[in-house]
XYZ file of C-alpha atoms in Angstrom:
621
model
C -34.239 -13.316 40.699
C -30.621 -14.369 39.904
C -27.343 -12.426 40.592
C -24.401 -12.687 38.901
C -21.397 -13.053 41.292
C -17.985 -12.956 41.620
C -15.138 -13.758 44.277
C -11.746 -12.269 44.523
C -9.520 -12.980 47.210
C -7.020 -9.274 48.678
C -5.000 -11.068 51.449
C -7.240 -13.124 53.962
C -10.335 -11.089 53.032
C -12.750 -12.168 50.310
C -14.966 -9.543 48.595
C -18.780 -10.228 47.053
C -19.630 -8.203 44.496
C -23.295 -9.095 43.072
C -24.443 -7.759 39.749
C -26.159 -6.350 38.098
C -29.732 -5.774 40.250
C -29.369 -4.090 44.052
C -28.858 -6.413 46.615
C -31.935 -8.264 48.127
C -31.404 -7.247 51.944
C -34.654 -8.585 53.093
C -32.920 -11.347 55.801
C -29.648 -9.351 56.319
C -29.062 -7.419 59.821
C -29.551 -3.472 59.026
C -25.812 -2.727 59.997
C -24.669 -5.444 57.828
C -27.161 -4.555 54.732
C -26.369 -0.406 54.668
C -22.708 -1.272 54.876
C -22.378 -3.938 51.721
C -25.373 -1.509 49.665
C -23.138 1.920 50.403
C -19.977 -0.230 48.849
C -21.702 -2.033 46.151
C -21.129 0.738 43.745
C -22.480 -1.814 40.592
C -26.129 -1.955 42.164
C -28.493 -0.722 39.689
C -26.344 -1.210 36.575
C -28.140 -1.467 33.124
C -27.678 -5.116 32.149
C -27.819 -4.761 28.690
C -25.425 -2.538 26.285
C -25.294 -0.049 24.657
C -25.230 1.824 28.373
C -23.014 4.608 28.044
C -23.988 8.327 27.588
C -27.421 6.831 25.943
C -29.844 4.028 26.778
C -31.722 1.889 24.097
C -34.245 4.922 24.669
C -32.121 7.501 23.619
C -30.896 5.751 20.503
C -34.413 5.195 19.560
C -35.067 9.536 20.165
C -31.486 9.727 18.369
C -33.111 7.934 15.180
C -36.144 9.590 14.885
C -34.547 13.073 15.424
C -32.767 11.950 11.659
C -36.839 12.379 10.707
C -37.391 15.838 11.551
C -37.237 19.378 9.592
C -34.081 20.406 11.874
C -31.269 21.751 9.191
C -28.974 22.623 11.468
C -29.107 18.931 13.062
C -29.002 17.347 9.803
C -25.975 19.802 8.573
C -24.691 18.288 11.311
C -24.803 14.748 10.569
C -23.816 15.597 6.848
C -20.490 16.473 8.087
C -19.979 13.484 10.772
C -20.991 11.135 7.332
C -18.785 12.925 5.253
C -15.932 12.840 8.002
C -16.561 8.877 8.576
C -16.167 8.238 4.432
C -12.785 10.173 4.661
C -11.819 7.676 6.797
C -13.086 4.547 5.369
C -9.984 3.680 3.041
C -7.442 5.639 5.420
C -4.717 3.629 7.506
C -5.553 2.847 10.985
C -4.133 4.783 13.605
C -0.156 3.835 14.502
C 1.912 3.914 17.457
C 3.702 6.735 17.426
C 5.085 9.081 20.221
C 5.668 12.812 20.391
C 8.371 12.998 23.022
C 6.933 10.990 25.891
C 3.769 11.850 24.506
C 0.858 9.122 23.126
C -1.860 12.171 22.812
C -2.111 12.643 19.086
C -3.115 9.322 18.125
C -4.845 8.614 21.583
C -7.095 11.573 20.597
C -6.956 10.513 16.957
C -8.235 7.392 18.005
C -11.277 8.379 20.255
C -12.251 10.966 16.698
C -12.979 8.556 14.705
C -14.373 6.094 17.217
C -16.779 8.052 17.900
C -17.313 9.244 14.084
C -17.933 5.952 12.365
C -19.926 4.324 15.505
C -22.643 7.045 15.264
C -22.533 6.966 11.711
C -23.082 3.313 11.463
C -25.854 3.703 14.439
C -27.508 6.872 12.394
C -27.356 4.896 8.586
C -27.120 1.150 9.555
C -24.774 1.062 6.840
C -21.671 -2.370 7.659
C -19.038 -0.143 5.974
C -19.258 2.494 8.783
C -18.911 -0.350 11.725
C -16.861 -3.056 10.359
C -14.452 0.589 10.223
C -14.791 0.957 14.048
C -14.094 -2.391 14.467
C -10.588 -2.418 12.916
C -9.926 1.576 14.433
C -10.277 0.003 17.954
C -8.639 -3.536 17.302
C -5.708 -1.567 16.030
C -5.728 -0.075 18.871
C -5.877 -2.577 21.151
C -2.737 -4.669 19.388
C -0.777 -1.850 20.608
C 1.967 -2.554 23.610
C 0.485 -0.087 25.781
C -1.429 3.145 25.820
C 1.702 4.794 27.356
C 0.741 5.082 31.178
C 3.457 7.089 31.471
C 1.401 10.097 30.667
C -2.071 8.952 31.387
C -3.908 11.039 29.927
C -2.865 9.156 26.428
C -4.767 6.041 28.337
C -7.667 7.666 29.320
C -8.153 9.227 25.782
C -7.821 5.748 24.206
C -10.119 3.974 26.989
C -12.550 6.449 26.119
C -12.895 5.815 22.288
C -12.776 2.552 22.901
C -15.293 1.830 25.987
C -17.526 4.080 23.858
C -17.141 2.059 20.834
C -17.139 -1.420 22.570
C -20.459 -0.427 24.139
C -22.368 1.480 20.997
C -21.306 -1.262 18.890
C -21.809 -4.073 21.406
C -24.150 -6.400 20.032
C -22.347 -5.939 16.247
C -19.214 -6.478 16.937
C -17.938 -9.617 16.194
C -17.294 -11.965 19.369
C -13.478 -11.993 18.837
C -13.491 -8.479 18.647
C -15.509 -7.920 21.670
C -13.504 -10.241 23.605
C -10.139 -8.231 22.316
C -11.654 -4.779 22.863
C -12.336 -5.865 26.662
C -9.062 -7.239 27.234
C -7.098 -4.220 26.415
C -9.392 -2.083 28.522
C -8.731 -3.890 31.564
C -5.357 -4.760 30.981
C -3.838 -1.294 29.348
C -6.132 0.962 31.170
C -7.689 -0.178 34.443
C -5.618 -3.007 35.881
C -3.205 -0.959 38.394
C -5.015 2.203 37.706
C -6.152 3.267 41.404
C -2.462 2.241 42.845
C -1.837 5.747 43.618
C 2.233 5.137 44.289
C 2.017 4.020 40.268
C -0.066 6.886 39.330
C 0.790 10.665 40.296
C -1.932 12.136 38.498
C -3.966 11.267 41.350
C -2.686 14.083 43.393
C -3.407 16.787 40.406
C -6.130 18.962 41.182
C -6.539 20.159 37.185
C -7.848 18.857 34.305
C -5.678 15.804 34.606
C -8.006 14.059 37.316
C -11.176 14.868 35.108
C -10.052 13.205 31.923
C -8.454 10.056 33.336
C -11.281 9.149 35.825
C -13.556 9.628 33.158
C -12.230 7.745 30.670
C -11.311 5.165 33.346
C -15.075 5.258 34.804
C -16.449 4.691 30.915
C -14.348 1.939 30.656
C -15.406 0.559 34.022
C -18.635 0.560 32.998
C -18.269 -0.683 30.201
C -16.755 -3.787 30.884
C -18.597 -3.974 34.401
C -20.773 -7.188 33.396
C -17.094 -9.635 32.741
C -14.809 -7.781 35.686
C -17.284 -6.260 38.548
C -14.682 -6.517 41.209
C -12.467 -4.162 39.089
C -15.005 -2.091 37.412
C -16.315 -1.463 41.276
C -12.517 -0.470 42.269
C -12.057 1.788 39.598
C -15.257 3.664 40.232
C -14.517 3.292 44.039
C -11.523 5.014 43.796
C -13.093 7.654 41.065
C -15.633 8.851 43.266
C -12.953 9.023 45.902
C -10.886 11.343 44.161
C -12.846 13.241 41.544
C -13.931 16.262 44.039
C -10.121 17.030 43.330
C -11.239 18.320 39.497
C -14.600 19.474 40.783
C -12.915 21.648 43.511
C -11.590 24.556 41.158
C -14.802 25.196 39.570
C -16.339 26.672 43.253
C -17.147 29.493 43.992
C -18.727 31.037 40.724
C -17.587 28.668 37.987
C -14.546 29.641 36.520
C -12.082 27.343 35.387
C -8.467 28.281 36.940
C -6.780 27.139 33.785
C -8.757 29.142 31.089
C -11.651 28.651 28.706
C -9.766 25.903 26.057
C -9.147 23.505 29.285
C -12.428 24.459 30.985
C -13.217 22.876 27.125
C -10.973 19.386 27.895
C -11.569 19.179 31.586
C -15.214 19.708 31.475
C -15.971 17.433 28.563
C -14.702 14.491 30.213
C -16.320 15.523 33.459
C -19.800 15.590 31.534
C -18.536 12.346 29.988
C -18.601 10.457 33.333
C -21.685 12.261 34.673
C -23.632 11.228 32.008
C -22.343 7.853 32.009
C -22.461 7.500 35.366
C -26.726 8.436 34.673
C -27.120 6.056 31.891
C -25.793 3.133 33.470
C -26.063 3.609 36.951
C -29.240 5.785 37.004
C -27.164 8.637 39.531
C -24.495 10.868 38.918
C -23.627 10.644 42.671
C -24.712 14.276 42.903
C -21.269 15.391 41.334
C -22.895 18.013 39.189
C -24.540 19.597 42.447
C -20.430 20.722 43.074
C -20.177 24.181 43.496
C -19.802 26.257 40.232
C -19.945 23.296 37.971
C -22.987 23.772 36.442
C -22.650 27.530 36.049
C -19.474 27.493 34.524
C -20.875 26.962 31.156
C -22.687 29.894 30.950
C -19.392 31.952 32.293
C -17.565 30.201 28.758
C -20.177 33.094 27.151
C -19.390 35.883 29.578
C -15.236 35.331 28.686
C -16.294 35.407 25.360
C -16.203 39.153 23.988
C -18.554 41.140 21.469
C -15.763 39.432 18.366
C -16.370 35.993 19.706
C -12.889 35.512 20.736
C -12.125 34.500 24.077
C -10.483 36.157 27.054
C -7.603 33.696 26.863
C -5.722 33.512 30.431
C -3.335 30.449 30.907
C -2.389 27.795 28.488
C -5.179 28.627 26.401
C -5.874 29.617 22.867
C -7.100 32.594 21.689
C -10.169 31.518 18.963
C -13.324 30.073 20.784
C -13.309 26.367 20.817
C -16.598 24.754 19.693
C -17.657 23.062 22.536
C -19.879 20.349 22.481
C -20.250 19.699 26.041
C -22.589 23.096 26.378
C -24.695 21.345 24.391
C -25.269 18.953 27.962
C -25.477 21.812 29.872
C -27.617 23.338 27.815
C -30.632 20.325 28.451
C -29.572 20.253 31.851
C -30.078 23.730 32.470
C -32.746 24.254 29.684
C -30.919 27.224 28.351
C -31.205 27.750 24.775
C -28.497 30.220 24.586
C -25.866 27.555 25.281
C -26.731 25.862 22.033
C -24.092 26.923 20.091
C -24.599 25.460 16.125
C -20.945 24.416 14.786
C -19.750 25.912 11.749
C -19.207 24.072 8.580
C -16.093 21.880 8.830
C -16.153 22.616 12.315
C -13.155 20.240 13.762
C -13.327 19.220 17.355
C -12.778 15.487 17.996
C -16.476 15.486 20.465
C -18.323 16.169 17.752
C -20.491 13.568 17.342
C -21.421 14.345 21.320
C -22.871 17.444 20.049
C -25.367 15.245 17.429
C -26.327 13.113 20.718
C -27.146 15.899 23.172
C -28.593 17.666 20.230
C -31.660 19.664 21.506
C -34.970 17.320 22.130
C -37.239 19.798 19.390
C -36.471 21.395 16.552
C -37.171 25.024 18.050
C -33.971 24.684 20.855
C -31.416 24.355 17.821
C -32.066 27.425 16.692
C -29.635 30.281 17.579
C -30.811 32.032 20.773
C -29.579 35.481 22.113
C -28.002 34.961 25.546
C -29.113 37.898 27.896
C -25.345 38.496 29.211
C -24.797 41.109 32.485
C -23.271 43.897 31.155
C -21.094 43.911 33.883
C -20.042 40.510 35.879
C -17.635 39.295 38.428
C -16.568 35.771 39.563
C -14.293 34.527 42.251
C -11.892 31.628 42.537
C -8.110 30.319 41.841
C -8.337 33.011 38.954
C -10.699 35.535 39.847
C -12.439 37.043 36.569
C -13.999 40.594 35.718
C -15.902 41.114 32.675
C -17.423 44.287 30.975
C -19.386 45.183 27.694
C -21.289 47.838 26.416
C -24.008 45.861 24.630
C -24.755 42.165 25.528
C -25.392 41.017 21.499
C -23.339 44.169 19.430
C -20.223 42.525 17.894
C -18.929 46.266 17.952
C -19.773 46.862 21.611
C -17.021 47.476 24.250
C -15.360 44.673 25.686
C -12.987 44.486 28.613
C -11.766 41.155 30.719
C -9.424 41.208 33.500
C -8.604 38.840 36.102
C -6.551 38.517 39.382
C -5.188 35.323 40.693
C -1.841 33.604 40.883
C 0.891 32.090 38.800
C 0.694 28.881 40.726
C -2.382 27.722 39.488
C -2.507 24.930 37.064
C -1.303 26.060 33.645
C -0.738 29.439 34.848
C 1.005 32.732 33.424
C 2.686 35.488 35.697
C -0.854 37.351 33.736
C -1.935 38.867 37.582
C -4.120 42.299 36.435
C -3.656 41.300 32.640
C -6.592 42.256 30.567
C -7.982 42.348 26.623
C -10.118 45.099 25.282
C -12.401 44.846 22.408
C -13.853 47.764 20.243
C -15.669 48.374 16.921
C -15.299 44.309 16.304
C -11.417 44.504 16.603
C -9.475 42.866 19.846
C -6.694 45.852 20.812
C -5.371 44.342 23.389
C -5.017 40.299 23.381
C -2.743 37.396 25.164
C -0.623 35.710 23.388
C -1.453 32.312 25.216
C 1.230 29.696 25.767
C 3.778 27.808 23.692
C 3.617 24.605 22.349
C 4.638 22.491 24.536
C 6.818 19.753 22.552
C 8.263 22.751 21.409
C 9.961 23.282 24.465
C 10.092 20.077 26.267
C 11.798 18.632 22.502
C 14.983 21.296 23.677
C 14.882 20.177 27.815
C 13.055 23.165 28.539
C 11.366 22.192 32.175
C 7.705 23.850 31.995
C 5.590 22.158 34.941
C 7.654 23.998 37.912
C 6.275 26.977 38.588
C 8.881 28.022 41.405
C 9.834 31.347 41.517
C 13.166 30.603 39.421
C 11.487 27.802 36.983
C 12.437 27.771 33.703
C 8.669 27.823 33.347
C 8.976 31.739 33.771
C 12.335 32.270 31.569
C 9.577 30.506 28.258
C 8.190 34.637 27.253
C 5.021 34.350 26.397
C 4.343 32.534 30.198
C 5.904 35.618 32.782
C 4.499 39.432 33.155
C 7.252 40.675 30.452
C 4.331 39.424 27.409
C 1.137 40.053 29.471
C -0.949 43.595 29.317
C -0.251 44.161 33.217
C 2.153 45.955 35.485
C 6.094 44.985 35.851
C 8.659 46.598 38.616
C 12.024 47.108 38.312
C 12.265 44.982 34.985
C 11.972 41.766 37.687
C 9.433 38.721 37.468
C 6.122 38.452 39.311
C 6.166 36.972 42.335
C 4.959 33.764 41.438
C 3.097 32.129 45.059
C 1.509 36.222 45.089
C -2.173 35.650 44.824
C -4.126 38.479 43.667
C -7.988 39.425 44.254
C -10.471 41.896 43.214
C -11.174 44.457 46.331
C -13.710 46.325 44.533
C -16.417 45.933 41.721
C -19.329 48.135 40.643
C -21.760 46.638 37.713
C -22.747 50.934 37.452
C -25.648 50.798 39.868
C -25.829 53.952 42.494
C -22.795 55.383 41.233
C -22.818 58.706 39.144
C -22.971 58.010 35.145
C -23.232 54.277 35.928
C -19.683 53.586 35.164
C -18.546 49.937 35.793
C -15.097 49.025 37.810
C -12.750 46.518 39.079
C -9.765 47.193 41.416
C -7.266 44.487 41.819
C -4.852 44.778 44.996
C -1.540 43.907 42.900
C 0.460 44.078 45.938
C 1.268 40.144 46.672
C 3.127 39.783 43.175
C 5.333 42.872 43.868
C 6.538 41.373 47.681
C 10.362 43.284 47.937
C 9.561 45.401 45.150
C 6.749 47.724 46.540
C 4.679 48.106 49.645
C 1.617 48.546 47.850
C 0.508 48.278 44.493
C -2.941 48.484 43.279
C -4.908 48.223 39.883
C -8.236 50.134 38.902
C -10.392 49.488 36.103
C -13.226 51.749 34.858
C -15.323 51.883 32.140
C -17.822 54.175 30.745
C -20.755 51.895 28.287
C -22.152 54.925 27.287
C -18.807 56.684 25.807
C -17.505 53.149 24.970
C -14.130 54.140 26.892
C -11.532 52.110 29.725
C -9.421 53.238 31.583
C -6.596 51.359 33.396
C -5.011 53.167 36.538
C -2.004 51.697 38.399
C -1.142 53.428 41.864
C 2.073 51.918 43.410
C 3.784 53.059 46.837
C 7.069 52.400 48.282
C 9.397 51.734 46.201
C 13.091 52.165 45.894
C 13.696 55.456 44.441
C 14.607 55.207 40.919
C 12.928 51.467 40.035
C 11.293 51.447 36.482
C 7.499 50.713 36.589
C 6.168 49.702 33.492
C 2.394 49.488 32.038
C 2.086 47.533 28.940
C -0.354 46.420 26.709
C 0.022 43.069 23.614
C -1.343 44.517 20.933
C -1.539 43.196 17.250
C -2.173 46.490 16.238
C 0.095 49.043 14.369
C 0.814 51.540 16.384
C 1.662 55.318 16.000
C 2.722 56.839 19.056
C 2.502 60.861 19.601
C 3.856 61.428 23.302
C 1.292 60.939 25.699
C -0.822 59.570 23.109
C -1.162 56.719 20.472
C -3.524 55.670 17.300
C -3.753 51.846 16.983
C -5.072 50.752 13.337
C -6.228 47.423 12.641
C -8.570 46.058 10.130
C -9.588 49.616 9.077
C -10.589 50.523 12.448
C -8.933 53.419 15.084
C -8.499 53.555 18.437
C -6.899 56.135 20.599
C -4.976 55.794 23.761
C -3.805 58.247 26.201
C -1.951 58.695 29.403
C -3.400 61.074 31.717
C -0.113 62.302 33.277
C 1.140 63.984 30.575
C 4.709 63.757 31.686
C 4.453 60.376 30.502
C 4.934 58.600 27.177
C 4.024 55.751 24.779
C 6.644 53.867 23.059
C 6.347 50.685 21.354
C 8.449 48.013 20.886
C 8.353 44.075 18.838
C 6.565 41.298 21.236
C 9.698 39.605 20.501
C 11.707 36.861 22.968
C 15.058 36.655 23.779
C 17.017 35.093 21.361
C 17.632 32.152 23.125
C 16.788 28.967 20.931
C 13.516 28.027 22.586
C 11.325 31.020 22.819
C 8.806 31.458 19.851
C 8.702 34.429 17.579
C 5.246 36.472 18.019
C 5.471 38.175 14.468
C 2.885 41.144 14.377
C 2.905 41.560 17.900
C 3.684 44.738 19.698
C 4.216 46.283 23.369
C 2.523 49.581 23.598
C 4.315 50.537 26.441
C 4.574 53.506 29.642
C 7.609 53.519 31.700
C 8.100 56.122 34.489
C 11.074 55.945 37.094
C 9.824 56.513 40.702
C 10.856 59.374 42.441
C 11.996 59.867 46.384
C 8.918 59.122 47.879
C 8.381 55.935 45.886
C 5.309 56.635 44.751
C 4.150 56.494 41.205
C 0.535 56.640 39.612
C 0.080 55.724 35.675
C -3.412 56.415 33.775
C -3.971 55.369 30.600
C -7.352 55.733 28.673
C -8.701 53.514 25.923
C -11.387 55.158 23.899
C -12.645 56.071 19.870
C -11.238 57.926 17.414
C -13.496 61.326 17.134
């Protein structure tokens, strides 16, 4: 059998690295042999292309799937068709910045990559490839792929290692040569140099997209630079339990469902990549809470199909093709998720490959959701519904955690509450970020005097939670859940949460602790905030973001919205609702939140420091 070798020379030493087959170890000492096999990181690698994601095999499946009665699949492909002809006439992608940020056309870029190369795989048709061809040679003439802010690289690397490889044998041998060369020279070359490379200390999505674009383009190119390819994924299996870590214990991701979204995809990205060309995923989805996180996306999901939106997330679901892997992996149906029509999410295409295997899986399936579920983590989570499939059941979300975790808000016992189909209580999620960077706001320090926490919509001022003495959070306070019931062997089967709030209130109260309890069969919450020891005549304030209108009546208040009632009310009756605008400072950098409200309790406390606030959320009789 022949190898193909290469030497490189790092100081004095010189390094073998034999590809593609495993190493034939049958006259090499046992020390010797375990020692070159463990570091030979290329044995096993599928010889011929396309490798990545899908094997000769799998394209074959992938063709005759076009054959079968599935709509849905074939509504699907309709729209990646109609998507690829839209961009058959339109100007490649240019080099253009956003600040110091590449990311628009880097994602732009990997979109319709991916787009025209299934296309052309799915119809055969020259117009479709010849398309790809000029998307990623555009590409590659640019001067760089802006390092700077890697994750601009590993986007680009990805469309293109993905295209290079699907497209392999029809590309044109200039173009293949030119594709290659700008994947080792603007993307790996110098990539694992950790002095030139911060990101490699980030323990956040970060690390998950640029060692999986990096490992796609190591792979791709592994057959014309082993010794590089091997260094890259050396240093990517190295490193990558840094963006596995966060998922453990229970699977949810510390900086909210929209990055669980971005980090996860390109996690699943190099898994599967990592299976199709290497035949093992070096066990990375056996990391704790990776695998289950997918199915917590549906529990943080509430009866309107919005979801519970802590961090820098968005509010509206994301369609997110990488469930779709999970989904075979896990064989669960209910993780199939059809997109809409003109669904537009720049993994699409993924979902047409990891489309399910037989027409009966596509279908829509009813996930059998726990009415009541907890998780623990860097943000601990708390869900609670009424019904697991009514879209006008009770829904309630909270979560604990800290405001040092990546892409965190001061949001510590923040929750959203859902009712008859309408979301009372919601986050307003973060700020675009050019928006503030573009005016020198700093928002990637999260000490306790940042700017980070002067941006609104980011400290405890815009969040449904608890705030003393009209001062910020306490920003290294972490926060966990001390109790939770799911209803079982307590009276009326009422569910519950309690949150000790205390570590975000250090100086401003000796203890501070939030309940939650809800009733399924009366549909009702209730939020109850007991605080102790502090200063005599400090403000506590409960508040709740509401893009309701709201009517206050004392200790009571009707929010309307979308034809729909609900009632709140404070159980100490000395107490009152007022509301007032969602609105920022007026200080040139803060966003407006038009149709945004505070529904809001304030109480002074008294001598003895202690002050409890109630307040019930329940229907309109």
């Amino acid at each position: 059998m022949r190898f193909l070798t290469k030497l490189f020379f790092a100081g004095s030493a010189v390094a073998l690295f034999i590809f593609p087959q495993k190493i034939n170890a049958e006259n090499m000492p046992a020390a010797e042999t375990g020692k070159i096999i463990e570091n030979d990181l290329l044995a096993g690698l599928r010889a011929d292309h396309p490798r990545l994601l899908l094997t000769p095999a799998d394209w074959k499946n992938f063709s005759e799937k076009q054959k079968s009665g599935d709509r849905q699949f074939h509504a699907l492909m309709a729209q990646l068709k109609k998507n690829a002809d839209a961009l058959l006439d339109a100007p490649t992608t240019g080099y253009e910045k956003q600040g110091f940020r590449l990311l628009g056309p880097a994602r732009q870029i990997l979109e319709r990559v991916l787009t025209l190369s299934v296309v052309y795989r799915a119809t055969g048709e020259e117009k479709y490839r010849r398309r790809a061809e000029k998307e990623m040679l555009a590409a590659a003439a640019f001067p760089d792929w802006n390092r700077a802010h890697f994750l601009d690289t590993a986007e680009t690397a990805a469309g293109l290692a993905l295209g290079y490889d699907w497209l392999y044998a029809d590309l044109t041998p200039a173009a293949r040569q030119t594709i290659r060369e700008a994947l080792i020279e603007k993307a790996l070359r110098g990539s694992t140099d950790p002095k030139k490379n911060g990101w490699h200390r980030h323990q956040n999505n970060w690390i998950q997209v640029c060692w999986g674009g990096l490992s796609l383009a190591a792979l791709a190119v592994a057959e014309d630079e082993p010794a590089l390819a091997s260094e890259v994924l050396a240093a990517a299996r190295k490193h990558i339990h840094r963006g596995l870590a966060p998922y453990a214990p229970d699977g949810i991701y510390p900086e909210g469902p929209s990055y669980w979204d971005y980090g996860t995809t390109y996690q699943v990205l190099m898994i599967a990549a990592l299976e199709s060309a290497l035949g093992t995923d070096w066990d990375l989805a056996k990391s704790p809470g990776f695998m289950a996180s997918a199915r917590v996306q549906l529990l943080l999901n509430g009866a309107t199909g919005v979801s519970f939106n802590f961090s820098d997330g968005g509010e509206q679901s994301a369609f997110a093709p990488a469930s779709y892997w999970f989904a075979r992996k896990l064989n669960d149906p209910a993780l199939f998720v059809p997109p809409v029509k003109n669904t537009k999410d720049r993994f699409l295409t993924l979902a047409a490959l990891w489309w399910p295997e037989n027409e009966s899986s596509g279908k829509t399936h009813e996930s059998k959701l726990p009415l009541a579920w907890h998780g623990n983590g860097i943000n601990p989570v708390a869900t609670f519904r009424s019904d697991a499939t009514d879209p006008n059941a009770l829904y309630l979300a909270c979560k604990a955690g800290s405001a040092r975790s990546p892409h965190g808000h001061m949001d510590a016992g923040s929750f959203v509450f859902e009712l008859d189909g309408v979301r009372w209580s919601s986050d307003l999620g973060a700020q675009d970020y050019h928006s503030l960077e573009s005016k020198g706001i700093s928002i990637w320090n999260y000490g306790q005097n940042a700017q980070r926490w002067q941006i609104f919509r980011l400290n405890n001022f815009a969040h449904s939670t608890l705030t003393l003495g009209e001062q910020l959070h306490v920003a290294e306070g972490r926060t966990e859940f001390t109790e939770f019931s799911d209803g079982s062997g307590n009276a009326g089967g009422h569910f519950g949460a309690t949150i000790d709030m205390t570590p975000v209130f250090e100086g401003q109260a000796k203890k501070a602790v939030r309940r939650f309890s809800v009733n399924p069969e009366k549909r009702s919450a209730a939020i109850t905030d007991e605080i102790c020891g502090m200063t005599a005549g400090t403000e506590a304030r409960w508040a709740m973001v509401t893009k309701a209108d709201v009517e206050t009546r004392g200790n009571e208040a009707i929010l309307r919205k979308n034809g729909k009632m609900l009632r709140a009310r404070v159980s100490e009756k000395q107490l009152q609702f007022e509301t007032i605008p969602a609105e920022p400072p007026k200080d040139g950098f803060n966003a407006p939140n038009p149709g945004t409200n505070l529904l809001l309790v304030r109480t002074k406390a008294p001598a003895t420091g202690n002050v409890t606030i109630t307040v019930e959320l329940m229907p309109t009789k």
